[in-house]
N, CA and C atoms as an extended XYZ file, in Angstrom:
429
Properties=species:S:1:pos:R:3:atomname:S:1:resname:S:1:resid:I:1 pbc="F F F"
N       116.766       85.512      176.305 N   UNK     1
C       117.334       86.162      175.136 CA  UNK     1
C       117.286       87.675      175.357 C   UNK     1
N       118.439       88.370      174.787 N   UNK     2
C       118.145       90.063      175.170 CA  UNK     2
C       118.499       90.459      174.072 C   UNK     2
N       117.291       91.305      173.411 N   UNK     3
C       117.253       92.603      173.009 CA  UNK     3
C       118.021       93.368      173.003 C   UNK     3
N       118.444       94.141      171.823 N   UNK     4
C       117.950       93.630      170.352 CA  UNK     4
C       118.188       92.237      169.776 C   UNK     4
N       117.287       91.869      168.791 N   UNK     5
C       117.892       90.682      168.163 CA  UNK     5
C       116.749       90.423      166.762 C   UNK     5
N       117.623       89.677      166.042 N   UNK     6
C       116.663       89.972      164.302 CA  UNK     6
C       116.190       88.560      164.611 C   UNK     6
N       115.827       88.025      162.995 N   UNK     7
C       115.345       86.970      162.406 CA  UNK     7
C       115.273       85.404      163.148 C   UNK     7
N       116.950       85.465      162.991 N   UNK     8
C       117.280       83.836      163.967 CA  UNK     8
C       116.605       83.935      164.928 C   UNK     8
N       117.080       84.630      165.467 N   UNK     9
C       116.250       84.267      167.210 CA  UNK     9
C       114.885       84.451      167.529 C   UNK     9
N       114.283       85.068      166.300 N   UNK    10
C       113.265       84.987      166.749 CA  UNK    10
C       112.450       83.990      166.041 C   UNK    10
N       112.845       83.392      165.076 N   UNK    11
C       112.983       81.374      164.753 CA  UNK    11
C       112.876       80.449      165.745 C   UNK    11
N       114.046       81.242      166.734 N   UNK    12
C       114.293       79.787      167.826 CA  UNK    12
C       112.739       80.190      168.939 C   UNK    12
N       112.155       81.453      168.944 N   UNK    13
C       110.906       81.246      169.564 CA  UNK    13
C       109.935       80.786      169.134 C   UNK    13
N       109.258       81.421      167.600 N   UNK    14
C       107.876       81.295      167.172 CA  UNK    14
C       108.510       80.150      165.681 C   UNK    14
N       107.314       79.567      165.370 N   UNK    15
C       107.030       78.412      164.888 CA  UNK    15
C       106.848       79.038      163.379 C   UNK    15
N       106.600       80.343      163.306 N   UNK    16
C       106.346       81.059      161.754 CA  UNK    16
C       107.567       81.042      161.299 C   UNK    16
N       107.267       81.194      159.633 N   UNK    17
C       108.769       81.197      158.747 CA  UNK    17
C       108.129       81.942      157.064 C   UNK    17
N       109.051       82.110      156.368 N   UNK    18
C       108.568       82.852      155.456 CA  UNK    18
C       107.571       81.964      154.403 C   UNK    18
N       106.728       82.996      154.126 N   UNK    19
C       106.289       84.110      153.709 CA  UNK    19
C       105.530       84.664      154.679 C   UNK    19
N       105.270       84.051      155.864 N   UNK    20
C       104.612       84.592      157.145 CA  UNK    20
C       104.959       84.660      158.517 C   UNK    20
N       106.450       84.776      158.727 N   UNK    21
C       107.218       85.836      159.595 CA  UNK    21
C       106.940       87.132      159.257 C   UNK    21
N       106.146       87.775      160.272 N   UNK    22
C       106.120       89.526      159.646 CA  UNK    22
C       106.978       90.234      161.173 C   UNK    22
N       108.195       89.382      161.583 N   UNK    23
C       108.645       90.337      162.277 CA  UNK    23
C       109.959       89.992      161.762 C   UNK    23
N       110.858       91.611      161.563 N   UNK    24
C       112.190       91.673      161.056 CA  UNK    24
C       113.081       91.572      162.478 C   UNK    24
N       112.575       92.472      163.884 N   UNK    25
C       113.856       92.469      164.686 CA  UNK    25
C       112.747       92.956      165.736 C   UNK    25
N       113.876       92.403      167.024 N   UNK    26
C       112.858       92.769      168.083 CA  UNK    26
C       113.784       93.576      169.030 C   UNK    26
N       113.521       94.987      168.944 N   UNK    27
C       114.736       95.781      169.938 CA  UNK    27
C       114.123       95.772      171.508 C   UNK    27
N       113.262       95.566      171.971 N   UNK    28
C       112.907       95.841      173.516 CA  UNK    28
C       112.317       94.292      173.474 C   UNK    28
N       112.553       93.898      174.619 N   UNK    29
C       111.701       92.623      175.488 CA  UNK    29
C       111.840       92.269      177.118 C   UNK    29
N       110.844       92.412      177.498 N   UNK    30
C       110.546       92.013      178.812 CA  UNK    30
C       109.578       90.885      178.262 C   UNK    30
N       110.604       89.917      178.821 N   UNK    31
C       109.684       88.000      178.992 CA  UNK    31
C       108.381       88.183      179.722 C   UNK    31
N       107.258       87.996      178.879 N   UNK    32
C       105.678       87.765      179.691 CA  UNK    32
C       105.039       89.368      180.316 C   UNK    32
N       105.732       90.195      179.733 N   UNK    33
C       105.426       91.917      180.015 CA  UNK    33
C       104.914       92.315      178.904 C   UNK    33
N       106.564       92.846      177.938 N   UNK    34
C       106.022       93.719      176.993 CA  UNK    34
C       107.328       93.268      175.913 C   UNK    34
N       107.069       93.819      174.352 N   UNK    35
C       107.382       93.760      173.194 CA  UNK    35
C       107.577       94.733      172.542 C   UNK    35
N       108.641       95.600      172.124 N   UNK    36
C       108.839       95.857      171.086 CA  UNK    36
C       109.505       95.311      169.637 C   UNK    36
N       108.734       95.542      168.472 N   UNK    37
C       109.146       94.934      167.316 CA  UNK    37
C       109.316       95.980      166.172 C   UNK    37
N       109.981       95.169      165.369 N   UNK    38
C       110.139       96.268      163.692 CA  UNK    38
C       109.774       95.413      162.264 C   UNK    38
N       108.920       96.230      161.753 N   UNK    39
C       108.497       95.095      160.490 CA  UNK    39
C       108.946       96.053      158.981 C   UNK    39
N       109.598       95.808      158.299 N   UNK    40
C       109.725       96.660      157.052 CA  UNK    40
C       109.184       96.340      156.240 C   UNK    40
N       108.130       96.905      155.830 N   UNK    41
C       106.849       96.408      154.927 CA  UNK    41
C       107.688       96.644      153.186 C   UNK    41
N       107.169       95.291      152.712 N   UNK    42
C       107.680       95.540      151.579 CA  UNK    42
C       106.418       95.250      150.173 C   UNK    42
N       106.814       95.072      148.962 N   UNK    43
C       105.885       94.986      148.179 CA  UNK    43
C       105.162       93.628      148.466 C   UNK    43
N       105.870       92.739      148.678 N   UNK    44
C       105.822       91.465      148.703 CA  UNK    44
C       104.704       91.454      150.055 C   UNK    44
N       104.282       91.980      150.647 N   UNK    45
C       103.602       92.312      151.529 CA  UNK    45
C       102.242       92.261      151.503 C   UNK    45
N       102.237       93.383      150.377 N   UNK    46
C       100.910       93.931      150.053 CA  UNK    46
C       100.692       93.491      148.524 C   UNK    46
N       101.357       92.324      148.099 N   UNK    47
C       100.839       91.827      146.732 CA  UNK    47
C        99.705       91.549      146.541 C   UNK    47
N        98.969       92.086      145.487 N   UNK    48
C        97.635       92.293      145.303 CA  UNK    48
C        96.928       93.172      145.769 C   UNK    48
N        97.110       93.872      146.930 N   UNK    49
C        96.162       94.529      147.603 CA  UNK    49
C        96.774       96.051      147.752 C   UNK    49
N        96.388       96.858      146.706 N   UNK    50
C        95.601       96.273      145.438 CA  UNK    50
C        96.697       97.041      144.439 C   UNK    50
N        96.684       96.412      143.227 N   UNK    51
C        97.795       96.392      142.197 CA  UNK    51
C        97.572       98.017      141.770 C   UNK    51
N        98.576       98.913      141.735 N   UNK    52
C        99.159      100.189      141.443 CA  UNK    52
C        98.544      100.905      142.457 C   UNK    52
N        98.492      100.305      143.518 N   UNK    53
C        98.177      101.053      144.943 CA  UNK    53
C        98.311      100.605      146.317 C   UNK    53
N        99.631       99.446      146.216 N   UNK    54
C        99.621       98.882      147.363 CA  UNK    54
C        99.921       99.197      148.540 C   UNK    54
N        99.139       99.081      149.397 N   UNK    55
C        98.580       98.923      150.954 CA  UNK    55
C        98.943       97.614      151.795 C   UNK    55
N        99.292       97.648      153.073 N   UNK    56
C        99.879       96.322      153.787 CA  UNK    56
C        97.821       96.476      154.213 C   UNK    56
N        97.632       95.160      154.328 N   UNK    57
C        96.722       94.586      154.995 CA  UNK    57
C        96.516       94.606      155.896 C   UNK    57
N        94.935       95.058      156.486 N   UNK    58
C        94.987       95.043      158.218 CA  UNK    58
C        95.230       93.866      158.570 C   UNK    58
N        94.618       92.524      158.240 N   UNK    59
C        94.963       91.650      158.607 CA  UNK    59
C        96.528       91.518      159.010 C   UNK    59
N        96.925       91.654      157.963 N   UNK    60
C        98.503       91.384      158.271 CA  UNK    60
C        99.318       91.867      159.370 C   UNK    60
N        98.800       93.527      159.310 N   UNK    61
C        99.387       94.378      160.940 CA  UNK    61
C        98.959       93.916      161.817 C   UNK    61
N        97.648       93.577      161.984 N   UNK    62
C        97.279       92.531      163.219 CA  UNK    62
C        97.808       91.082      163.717 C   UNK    62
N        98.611       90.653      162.308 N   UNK    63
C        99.208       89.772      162.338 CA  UNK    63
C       100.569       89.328      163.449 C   UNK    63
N       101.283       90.496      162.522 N   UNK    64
C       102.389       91.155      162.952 CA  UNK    64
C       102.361       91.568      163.989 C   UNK    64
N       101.346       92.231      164.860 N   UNK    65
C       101.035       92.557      166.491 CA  UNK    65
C       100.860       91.483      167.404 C   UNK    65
N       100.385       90.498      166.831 N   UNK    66
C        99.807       89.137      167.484 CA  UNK    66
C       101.471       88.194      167.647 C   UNK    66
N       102.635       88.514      166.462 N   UNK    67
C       103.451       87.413      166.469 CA  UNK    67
C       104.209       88.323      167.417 C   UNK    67
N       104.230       89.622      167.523 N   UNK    68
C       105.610       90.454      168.368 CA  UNK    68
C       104.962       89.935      169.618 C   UNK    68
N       103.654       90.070      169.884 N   UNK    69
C       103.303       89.781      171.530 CA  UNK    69
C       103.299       88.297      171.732 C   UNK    69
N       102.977       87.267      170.910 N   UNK    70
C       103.809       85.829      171.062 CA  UNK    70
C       105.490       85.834      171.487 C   UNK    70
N       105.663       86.473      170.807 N   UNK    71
C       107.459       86.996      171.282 CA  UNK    71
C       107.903       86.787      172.831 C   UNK    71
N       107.014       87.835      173.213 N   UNK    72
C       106.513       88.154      174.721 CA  UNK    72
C       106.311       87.104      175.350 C   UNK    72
N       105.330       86.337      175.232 N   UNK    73
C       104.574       85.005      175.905 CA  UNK    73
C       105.142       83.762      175.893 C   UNK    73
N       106.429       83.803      174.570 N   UNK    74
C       106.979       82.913      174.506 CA  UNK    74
C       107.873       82.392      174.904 C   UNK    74
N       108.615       83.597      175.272 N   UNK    75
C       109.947       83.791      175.440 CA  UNK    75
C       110.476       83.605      176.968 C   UNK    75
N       109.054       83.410      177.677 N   UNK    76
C       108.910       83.141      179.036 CA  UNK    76
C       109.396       81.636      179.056 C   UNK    76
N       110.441       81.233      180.001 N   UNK    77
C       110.934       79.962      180.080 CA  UNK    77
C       110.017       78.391      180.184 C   UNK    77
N       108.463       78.669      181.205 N   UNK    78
C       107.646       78.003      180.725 CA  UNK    78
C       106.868       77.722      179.797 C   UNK    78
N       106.891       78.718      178.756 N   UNK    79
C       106.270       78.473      177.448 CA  UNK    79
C       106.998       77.992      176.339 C   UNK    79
N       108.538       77.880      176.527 N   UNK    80
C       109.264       77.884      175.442 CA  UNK    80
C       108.646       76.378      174.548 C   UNK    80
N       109.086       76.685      173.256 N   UNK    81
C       108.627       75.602      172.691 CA  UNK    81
C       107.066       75.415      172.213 C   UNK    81
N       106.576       76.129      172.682 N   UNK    82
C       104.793       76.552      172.842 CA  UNK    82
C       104.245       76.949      171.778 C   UNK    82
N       102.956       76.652      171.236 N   UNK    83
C       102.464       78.146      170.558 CA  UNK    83
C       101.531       79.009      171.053 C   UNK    83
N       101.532       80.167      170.615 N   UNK    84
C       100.298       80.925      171.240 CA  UNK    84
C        99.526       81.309      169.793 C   UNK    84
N        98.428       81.187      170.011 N   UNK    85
C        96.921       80.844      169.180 CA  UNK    85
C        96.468       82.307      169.553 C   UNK    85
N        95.561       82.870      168.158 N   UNK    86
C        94.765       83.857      168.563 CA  UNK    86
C        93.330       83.322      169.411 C   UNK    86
N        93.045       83.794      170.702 N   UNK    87
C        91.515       83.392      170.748 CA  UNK    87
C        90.665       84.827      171.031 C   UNK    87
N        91.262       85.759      170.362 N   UNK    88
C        90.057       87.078      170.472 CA  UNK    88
C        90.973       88.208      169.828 C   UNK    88
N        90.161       89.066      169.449 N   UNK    89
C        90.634       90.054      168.808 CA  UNK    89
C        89.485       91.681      169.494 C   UNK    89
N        89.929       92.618      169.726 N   UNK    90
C        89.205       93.266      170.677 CA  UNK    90
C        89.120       94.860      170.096 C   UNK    90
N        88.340       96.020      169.838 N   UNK    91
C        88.769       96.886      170.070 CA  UNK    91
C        89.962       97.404      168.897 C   UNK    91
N        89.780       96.871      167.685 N   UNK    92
C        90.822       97.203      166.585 CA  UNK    92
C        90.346       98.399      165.955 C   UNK    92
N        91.230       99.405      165.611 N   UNK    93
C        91.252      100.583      164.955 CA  UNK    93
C        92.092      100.525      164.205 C   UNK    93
N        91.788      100.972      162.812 N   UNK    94
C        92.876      101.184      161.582 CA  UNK    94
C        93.156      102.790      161.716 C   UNK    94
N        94.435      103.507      161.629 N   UNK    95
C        93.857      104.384      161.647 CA  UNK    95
C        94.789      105.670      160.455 C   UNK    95
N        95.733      104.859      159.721 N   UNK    96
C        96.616      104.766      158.847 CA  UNK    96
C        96.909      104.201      157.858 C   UNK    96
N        96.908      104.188      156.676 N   UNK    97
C        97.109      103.398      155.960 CA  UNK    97
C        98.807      103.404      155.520 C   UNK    97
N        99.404      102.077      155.280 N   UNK    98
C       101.151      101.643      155.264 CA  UNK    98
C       101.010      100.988      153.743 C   UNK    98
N       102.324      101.570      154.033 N   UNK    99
C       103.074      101.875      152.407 CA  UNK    99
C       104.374      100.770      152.194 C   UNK    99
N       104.595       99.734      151.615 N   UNK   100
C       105.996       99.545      151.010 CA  UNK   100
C       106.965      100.674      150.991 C   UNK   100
N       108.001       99.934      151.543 N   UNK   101
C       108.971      101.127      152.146 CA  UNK   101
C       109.007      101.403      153.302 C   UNK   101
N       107.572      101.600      154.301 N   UNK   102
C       107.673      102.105      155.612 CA  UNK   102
C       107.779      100.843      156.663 C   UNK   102
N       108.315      101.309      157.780 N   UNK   103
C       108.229      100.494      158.853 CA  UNK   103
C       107.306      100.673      160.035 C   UNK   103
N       106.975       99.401      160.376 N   UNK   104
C       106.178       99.080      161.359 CA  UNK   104
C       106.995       99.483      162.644 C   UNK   104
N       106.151      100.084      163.620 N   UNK   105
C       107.238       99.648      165.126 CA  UNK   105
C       105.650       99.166      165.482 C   UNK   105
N       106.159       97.615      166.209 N   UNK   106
C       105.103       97.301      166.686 CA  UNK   106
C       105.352       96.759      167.973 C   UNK   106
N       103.768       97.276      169.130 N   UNK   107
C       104.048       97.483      170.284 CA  UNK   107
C       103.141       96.355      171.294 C   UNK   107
N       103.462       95.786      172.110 N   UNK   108
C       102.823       95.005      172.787 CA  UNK   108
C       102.804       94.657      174.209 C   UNK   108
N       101.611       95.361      175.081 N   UNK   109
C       102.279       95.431      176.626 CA  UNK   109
C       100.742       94.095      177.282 C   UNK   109
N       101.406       93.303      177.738 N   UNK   110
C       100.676       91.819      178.033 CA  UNK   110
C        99.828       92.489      179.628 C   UNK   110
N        98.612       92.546      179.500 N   UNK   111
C        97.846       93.063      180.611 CA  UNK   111
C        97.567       91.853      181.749 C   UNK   111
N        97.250       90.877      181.678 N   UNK   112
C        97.011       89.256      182.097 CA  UNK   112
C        97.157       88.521      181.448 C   UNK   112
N        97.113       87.802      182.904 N   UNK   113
C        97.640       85.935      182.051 CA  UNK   113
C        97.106       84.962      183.252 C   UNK   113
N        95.830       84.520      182.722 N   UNK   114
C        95.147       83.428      183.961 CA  UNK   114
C        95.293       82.007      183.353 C   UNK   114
N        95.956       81.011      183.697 N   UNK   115
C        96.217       79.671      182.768 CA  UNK   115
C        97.196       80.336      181.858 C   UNK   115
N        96.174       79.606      180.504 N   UNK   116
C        96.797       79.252      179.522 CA  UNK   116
C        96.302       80.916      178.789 C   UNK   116
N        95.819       81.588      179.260 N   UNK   117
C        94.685       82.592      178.227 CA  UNK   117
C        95.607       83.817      179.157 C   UNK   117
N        95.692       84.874      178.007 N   UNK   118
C        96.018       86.255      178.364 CA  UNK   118
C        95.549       87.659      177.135 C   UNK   118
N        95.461       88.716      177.454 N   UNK   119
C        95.621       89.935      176.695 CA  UNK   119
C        96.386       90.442      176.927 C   UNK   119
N        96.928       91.585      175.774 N   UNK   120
C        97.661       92.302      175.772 CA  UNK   120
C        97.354       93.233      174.614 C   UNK   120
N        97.131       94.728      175.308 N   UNK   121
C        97.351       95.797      174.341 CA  UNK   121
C        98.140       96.297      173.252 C   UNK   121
N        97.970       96.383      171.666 N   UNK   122
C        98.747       96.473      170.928 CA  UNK   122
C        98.361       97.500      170.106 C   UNK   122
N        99.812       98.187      169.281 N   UNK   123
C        99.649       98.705      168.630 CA  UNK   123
C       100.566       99.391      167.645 C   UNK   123
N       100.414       99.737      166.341 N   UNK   124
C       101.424       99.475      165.895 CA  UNK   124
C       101.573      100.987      164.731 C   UNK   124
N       103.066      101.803      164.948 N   UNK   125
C       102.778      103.113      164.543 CA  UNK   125
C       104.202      103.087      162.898 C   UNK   125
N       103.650      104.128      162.286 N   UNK   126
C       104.775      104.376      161.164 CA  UNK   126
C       105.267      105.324      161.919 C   UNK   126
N       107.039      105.877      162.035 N   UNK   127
C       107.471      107.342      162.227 CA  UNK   127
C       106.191      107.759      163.453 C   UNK   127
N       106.067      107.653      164.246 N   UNK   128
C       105.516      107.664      165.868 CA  UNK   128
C       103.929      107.986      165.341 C   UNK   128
N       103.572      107.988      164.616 N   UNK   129
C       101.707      108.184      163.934 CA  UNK   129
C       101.249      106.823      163.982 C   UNK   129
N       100.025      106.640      164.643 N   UNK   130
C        99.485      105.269      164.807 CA  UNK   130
C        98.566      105.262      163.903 C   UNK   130
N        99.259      103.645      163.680 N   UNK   131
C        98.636      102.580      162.316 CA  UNK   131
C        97.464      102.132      162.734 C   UNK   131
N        97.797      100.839      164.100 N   UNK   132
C        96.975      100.234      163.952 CA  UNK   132
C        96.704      100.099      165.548 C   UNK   132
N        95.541       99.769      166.067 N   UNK   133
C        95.888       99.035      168.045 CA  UNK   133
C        94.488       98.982      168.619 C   UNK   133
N        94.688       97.458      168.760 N   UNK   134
C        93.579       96.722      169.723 CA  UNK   134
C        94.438       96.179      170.777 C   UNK   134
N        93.187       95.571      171.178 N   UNK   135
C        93.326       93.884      172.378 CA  UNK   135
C        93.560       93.049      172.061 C   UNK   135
N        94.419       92.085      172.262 N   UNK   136
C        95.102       90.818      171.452 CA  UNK   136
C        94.847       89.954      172.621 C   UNK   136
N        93.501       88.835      172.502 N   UNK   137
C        93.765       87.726      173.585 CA  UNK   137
C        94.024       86.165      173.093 C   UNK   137
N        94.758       85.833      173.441 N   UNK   138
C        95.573       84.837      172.981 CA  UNK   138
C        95.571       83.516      174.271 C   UNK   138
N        95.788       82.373      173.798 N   UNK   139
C        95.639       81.263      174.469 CA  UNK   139
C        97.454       80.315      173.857 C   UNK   139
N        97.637       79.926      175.028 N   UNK   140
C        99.112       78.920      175.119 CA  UNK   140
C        98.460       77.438      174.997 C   UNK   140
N        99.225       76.893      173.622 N   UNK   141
C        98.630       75.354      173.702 CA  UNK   141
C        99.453       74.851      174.630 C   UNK   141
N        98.463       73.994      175.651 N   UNK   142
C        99.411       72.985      176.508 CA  UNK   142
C       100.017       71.966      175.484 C   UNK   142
N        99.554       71.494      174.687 N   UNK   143
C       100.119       70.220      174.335 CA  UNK   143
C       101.735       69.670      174.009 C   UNK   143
């Protein structure tokens, strides 16, 4: 698949769907390398958290970092069809807080891949100021 490309296609990779697709479009991809993604954070986002002051969730940007670099891992012809599972989280810094309204660019460059298990550095900025960025190690279910 080549870059750019929104919603559909990135359906026909990852197994998420709404209310927890947090990726809108994916303009850069190198299969089993690297990821670029775009997330437009909206209210619906950060519902609840916290009411007349909403904030997107770290969880969630980590989320959103974890599904753009599945993107990556997936999109590789032997994985298709696959999922990739979080199995570590490394090295996370918040270092921004995101607003409804703003967009995510979120970034993901895959460092190894031994088996089924790999990392990859992520991170994810508003307008080029960084949000968020750890180590994302992740495992491919064989099944």
């Amino acid at each position: 698949m080549k870059a750019p490309f929104g919603r559909d296609e990135i359906e026909q990779i990852l197994p998420h769907r709404d209310p927890f697709l947090l990726l809108d479009e994916v303009v850069e991809l190198e299969p089993g390398a690297r990821v670029v993604a775009r997330k437009r954070v909206t209210d619906e986002d950060c519902a609840g958290h916290f009411p007349g002051n909403p904030i997107m969730p770290g969880v969630k940007m980590i989320e959103a970092l974890a599904q753009a670099g599945a993107v990556a891992v997936l999109s590789e012809e032997e994985n298709r069809g696959k999922l990739a599972l979080f199995a570590g989280i490394d090295d996370v810094r918040f270092k921004r807080i995101v607003r409804p309204g703003e967009e995510l660019t979120l970034i993901c460059d895959l460092e190894s891949m031994r088996g089924p298990i790999g990392r990859g550095k992520a991170r994810a900025t508003v307008d080029g100021e960084l949000a968020v960025r750890g180590t994302l190690t992740f495992a491919v279910d064989q099944s």
